[in-house]
Tab-separated table of C-alpha atoms in Angstrom:
chain	number	residue	atom	x	y	z
A	1	UNK	CA	37.061	-19.498	-9.139
A	2	UNK	CA	35.362	-16.167	-9.776
A	3	UNK	CA	38.046	-13.732	-10.875
A	4	UNK	CA	35.640	-10.825	-11.378
A	5	UNK	CA	33.052	-10.060	-8.717
A	6	UNK	CA	30.134	-7.670	-8.872
A	7	UNK	CA	27.871	-6.185	-6.257
A	8	UNK	CA	25.092	-5.712	-5.558
A	9	UNK	CA	23.305	-8.490	-7.411
A	10	UNK	CA	20.348	-6.177	-7.958
A	11	UNK	CA	19.662	-2.509	-7.423
A	12	UNK	CA	16.570	-0.322	-7.557
A	13	UNK	CA	16.822	3.440	-7.880
A	14	UNK	CA	14.369	6.245	-8.527
A	15	UNK	CA	14.428	8.124	-11.785
A	16	UNK	CA	16.984	10.930	-11.541
A	17	UNK	CA	19.132	9.250	-8.883
A	18	UNK	CA	22.673	7.964	-9.365
A	19	UNK	CA	23.079	4.194	-9.506
A	20	UNK	CA	26.434	2.838	-8.318
A	21	UNK	CA	27.571	-0.617	-9.433
A	22	UNK	CA	30.683	-2.185	-7.960
A	23	UNK	CA	33.240	-4.556	-9.413
A	24	UNK	CA	36.440	-6.094	-8.063
A	25	UNK	CA	39.024	-8.413	-9.557
A	26	UNK	CA	41.868	-10.646	-8.435
A	27	UNK	CA	44.373	-10.779	-11.267
A	28	UNK	CA	46.754	-7.810	-11.315
A	29	UNK	CA	47.569	-8.624	-14.972
A	30	UNK	CA	44.119	-7.445	-16.079
A	31	UNK	CA	44.502	-4.198	-18.010
A	32	UNK	CA	41.211	-3.575	-19.814
A	33	UNK	CA	37.805	-3.291	-18.145
A	34	UNK	CA	34.656	-2.926	-20.244
A	35	UNK	CA	31.127	-2.671	-18.899
A	36	UNK	CA	28.372	-4.293	-20.912
A	37	UNK	CA	24.656	-3.569	-20.803
A	38	UNK	CA	22.151	-6.309	-21.530
A	39	UNK	CA	18.399	-6.084	-22.095
A	40	UNK	CA	16.173	-9.183	-21.909
A	41	UNK	CA	16.326	-11.289	-25.053
A	42	UNK	CA	19.408	-9.521	-26.379
A	43	UNK	CA	23.140	-10.086	-26.232
A	44	UNK	CA	25.323	-7.823	-24.092
A	45	UNK	CA	26.423	-4.553	-25.703
A	46	UNK	CA	29.491	-2.505	-24.806
A	47	UNK	CA	28.549	0.528	-22.732
A	48	UNK	CA	31.859	2.043	-21.641
A	49	UNK	CA	35.388	0.800	-20.983
A	50	UNK	CA	38.590	1.832	-19.246
A	51	UNK	CA	42.247	0.881	-19.433
A	52	UNK	CA	44.209	0.316	-16.260
A	53	UNK	CA	46.403	3.359	-16.941
A	54	UNK	CA	43.419	5.626	-16.247
A	55	UNK	CA	41.471	6.210	-13.060
A	56	UNK	CA	38.322	7.695	-14.562
A	57	UNK	CA	36.358	7.487	-17.785
A	58	UNK	CA	33.213	9.423	-18.608
A	59	UNK	CA	30.702	8.986	-21.403
A	60	UNK	CA	27.588	11.072	-20.980
A	61	UNK	CA	25.757	9.902	-17.864
A	62	UNK	CA	28.041	6.900	-17.397
A	63	UNK	CA	31.317	7.133	-15.465
A	64	UNK	CA	33.842	4.479	-14.488
A	65	UNK	CA	36.012	5.052	-11.424
A	66	UNK	CA	39.048	2.767	-11.264
A	67	UNK	CA	41.344	2.021	-8.304
A	68	UNK	CA	44.244	-0.114	-9.460
A	69	UNK	CA	45.821	-0.457	-6.039
A	70	UNK	CA	42.652	-1.884	-4.516
A	71	UNK	CA	41.678	-3.784	-7.699
A	72	UNK	CA	38.256	-2.186	-7.667
A	73	UNK	CA	36.150	-0.224	-10.084
A	74	UNK	CA	32.654	1.167	-10.132
A	75	UNK	CA	30.146	2.288	-12.716
A	76	UNK	CA	28.075	5.359	-11.881
A	77	UNK	CA	24.887	5.993	-13.811
A	78	UNK	CA	23.890	9.601	-13.218
A	79	UNK	CA	20.330	10.888	-13.649
A	80	UNK	CA	19.053	7.328	-14.053
A	81	UNK	CA	16.250	6.838	-16.579
A	82	UNK	CA	13.703	4.003	-16.862
A	83	UNK	CA	15.420	3.035	-20.129
A	84	UNK	CA	18.573	2.259	-18.122
A	85	UNK	CA	16.792	-0.704	-16.530
A	86	UNK	CA	18.986	-3.615	-17.596
A	87	UNK	CA	21.658	-5.998	-16.389
A	88	UNK	CA	25.197	-4.606	-16.301
A	89	UNK	CA	28.271	-6.785	-16.538
A	90	UNK	CA	31.774	-5.841	-15.520
A	91	UNK	CA	34.471	-7.660	-17.487
A	92	UNK	CA	38.244	-7.824	-17.493
A	93	UNK	CA	40.944	-8.928	-19.877
A	94	UNK	CA	44.535	-9.840	-19.299
A	95	UNK	CA	47.428	-8.696	-21.443
A	96	UNK	CA	47.927	-10.418	-24.762
A	97	UNK	CA	44.382	-10.046	-26.040
A	98	UNK	CA	42.833	-12.935	-24.152
A	99	UNK	CA	39.093	-13.560	-23.839
A	100	UNK	CA	37.082	-11.353	-21.531
A	101	UNK	CA	36.211	-12.679	-18.088
A	102	UNK	CA	32.812	-11.525	-16.883
A	103	UNK	CA	31.268	-10.891	-13.499
A	104	UNK	CA	27.830	-12.283	-12.685
A	105	UNK	CA	26.095	-8.969	-13.329
A	106	UNK	CA	24.019	-6.368	-11.523
A	107	UNK	CA	20.373	-5.963	-12.472
A	108	UNK	CA	19.299	-2.337	-12.269
A	109	UNK	CA	15.685	-1.252	-12.079
A	110	UNK	CA	14.856	2.426	-12.417
A	111	UNK	CA	11.457	3.410	-11.083
A	112	UNK	CA	9.720	6.465	-12.572
B	1	UNK	CA	27.993	-4.342	-41.560
B	2	UNK	CA	25.692	-6.981	-40.186
B	3	UNK	CA	26.162	-7.899	-36.543
B	4	UNK	CA	26.838	-11.328	-35.116
B	5	UNK	CA	24.181	-13.798	-36.280
B	6	UNK	CA	23.142	-16.819	-34.244
B	7	UNK	CA	20.749	-19.592	-35.198
B	8	UNK	CA	18.475	-20.936	-33.999
B	9	UNK	CA	17.237	-18.409	-31.441
B	10	UNK	CA	15.536	-21.137	-29.437
B	11	UNK	CA	16.239	-24.861	-29.220
B	12	UNK	CA	14.460	-27.564	-27.248
B	13	UNK	CA	16.187	-30.920	-26.925
B	14	UNK	CA	15.567	-34.193	-25.149
B	15	UNK	CA	18.233	-35.414	-22.755
B	16	UNK	CA	20.896	-37.339	-24.662
B	17	UNK	CA	20.349	-35.620	-28.011
B	18	UNK	CA	23.023	-33.914	-30.058
B	19	UNK	CA	22.462	-30.263	-30.869
B	20	UNK	CA	24.412	-27.884	-33.063
B	21	UNK	CA	24.296	-24.132	-32.625
B	22	UNK	CA	25.508	-21.823	-35.367
B	23	UNK	CA	27.239	-18.446	-35.427
B	24	UNK	CA	28.311	-16.009	-38.111
B	25	UNK	CA	30.732	-13.329	-36.841
B	26	UNK	CA	30.889	-9.733	-37.992
B	27	UNK	CA	32.610	-9.561	-41.379
B	28	UNK	CA	36.329	-8.922	-40.972
B	29	UNK	CA	36.499	-10.044	-37.363
B	30	UNK	CA	39.026	-12.802	-36.806
B	31	UNK	CA	38.430	-13.472	-33.104
B	32	UNK	CA	35.359	-15.544	-32.200
B	33	UNK	CA	34.059	-16.499	-28.765
B	34	UNK	CA	31.410	-18.837	-27.392
B	35	UNK	CA	29.991	-18.146	-23.937
B	36	UNK	CA	27.337	-19.839	-21.840
B	37	UNK	CA	25.094	-17.565	-19.798
B	38	UNK	CA	23.089	-18.581	-16.739
B	39	UNK	CA	21.688	-16.473	-13.922
B	40	UNK	CA	23.839	-18.206	-11.317
B	41	UNK	CA	27.181	-18.417	-13.131
B	42	UNK	CA	26.863	-15.430	-15.433
B	43	UNK	CA	28.884	-15.583	-18.675
B	44	UNK	CA	31.327	-18.478	-18.838
B	45	UNK	CA	33.824	-18.848	-21.668
B	46	UNK	CA	33.446	-22.023	-23.703
B	47	UNK	CA	35.900	-21.367	-26.551
B	48	UNK	CA	37.981	-18.610	-28.124
B	49	UNK	CA	39.262	-18.831	-31.709
B	50	UNK	CA	41.664	-16.523	-33.509
B	51	UNK	CA	41.741	-16.976	-37.274
B	52	UNK	CA	40.288	-20.473	-36.845
B	53	UNK	CA	42.906	-21.535	-34.285
B	54	UNK	CA	41.684	-22.459	-30.819
B	55	UNK	CA	43.270	-20.016	-28.360
B	56	UNK	CA	41.400	-20.786	-25.139
B	57	UNK	CA	38.764	-23.187	-23.989
B	58	UNK	CA	36.730	-23.409	-20.817
B	59	UNK	CA	38.298	-26.382	-19.055
B	60	UNK	CA	35.038	-27.468	-17.454
B	61	UNK	CA	33.318	-27.783	-20.828
B	62	UNK	CA	35.711	-29.985	-22.749
B	63	UNK	CA	34.005	-33.340	-22.563
B	64	UNK	CA	30.604	-32.747	-24.197
B	65	UNK	CA	31.107	-29.371	-25.827
B	66	UNK	CA	32.945	-28.912	-29.101
B	67	UNK	CA	33.241	-25.621	-30.965
B	68	UNK	CA	34.650	-25.397	-34.452
B	69	UNK	CA	35.492	-22.642	-36.924
B	70	UNK	CA	34.544	-24.164	-40.254
B	71	UNK	CA	35.766	-21.060	-42.025
B	72	UNK	CA	36.458	-17.443	-41.097
B	73	UNK	CA	32.778	-16.575	-41.293
B	74	UNK	CA	31.053	-19.565	-39.696
B	75	UNK	CA	31.319	-21.403	-36.407
B	76	UNK	CA	29.377	-24.187	-34.737
B	77	UNK	CA	28.995	-25.342	-31.150
B	78	UNK	CA	28.060	-28.995	-30.735
B	79	UNK	CA	26.771	-30.358	-27.440
B	80	UNK	CA	26.757	-34.139	-27.337
B	81	UNK	CA	25.002	-35.640	-25.447
B	82	UNK	CA	22.849	-32.914	-23.940
B	83	UNK	CA	21.910	-32.894	-20.264
B	84	UNK	CA	19.244	-30.818	-18.456
B	85	UNK	CA	21.995	-28.798	-16.749
B	86	UNK	CA	23.014	-27.520	-20.196
B	87	UNK	CA	19.853	-25.405	-20.315
B	88	UNK	CA	21.150	-21.857	-20.738
B	89	UNK	CA	21.645	-19.064	-23.248
B	90	UNK	CA	24.611	-19.624	-25.552
B	91	UNK	CA	26.212	-16.441	-26.802
B	92	UNK	CA	28.590	-15.973	-29.686
B	93	UNK	CA	30.794	-12.881	-29.947
B	94	UNK	CA	33.433	-11.591	-32.323
B	95	UNK	CA	36.036	-8.815	-32.477
B	96	UNK	CA	38.986	-7.629	-34.497
B	97	UNK	CA	42.247	-8.950	-33.110
B	98	UNK	CA	44.361	-6.647	-31.002
B	99	UNK	CA	43.546	-4.624	-27.964
B	100	UNK	CA	41.274	-3.184	-26.908
B	101	UNK	CA	38.805	-3.723	-29.722
B	102	UNK	CA	35.164	-4.077	-28.796
B	103	UNK	CA	33.700	-7.546	-28.531
B	104	UNK	CA	30.312	-7.719	-30.298
B	105	UNK	CA	27.737	-10.226	-29.116
B	106	UNK	CA	24.998	-11.986	-31.007
B	107	UNK	CA	21.452	-12.268	-29.604
B	108	UNK	CA	22.090	-15.753	-28.250
B	109	UNK	CA	20.446	-19.162	-28.542
B	110	UNK	CA	18.230	-20.204	-25.654
B	111	UNK	CA	18.633	-23.954	-25.134
B	112	UNK	CA	16.188	-25.968	-23.061
B	113	UNK	CA	17.025	-29.603	-22.366
B	114	UNK	CA	14.139	-31.700	-21.083
């Protein structure tokens, strides 16, 4: 059972465009949602995260929009750069400090 | 501080062999995780330890997969016996206990079972 879903599976954008990555979840007990960025041959690295008490989190060109009622969130990458080409994972964690549950990832390619 | 260390980076095994993957967490982190990563399934939790106590395990992985915390700074993942479907990247991660501390990942071990 996939508790965290991501779409699209892959995405290609031109340099300078905004990439939008979607994530949805099933468990209303989830309260912490990090996004991880992974380059080939490396482990995932935390990019940005949000708690369920917030509806928006910004960090430079990266913004999370969170809709608790619909159990959906999205990651917007503004002014996309070729160096942003990577796989992005949405994750979620329930209360009590449990292990993160990951989506299957979205692979982003930014064309110059 | 050094990051999460995993060895070996690559492992090739024959079907039926026993393999042991190793992980050293970030110093001071008392939560340690093992994940399996494949393109189809993404990251699947194998085990989660807090201060050497097993907190969660991936139910589907119990029979041939065994993770242990030998001490607070060293963990192993044993797969016995290996099967071709075990071919994947195995990731170790650690974090300080409590929410919502960042979970740091190692570079992974790529396992190929022939």
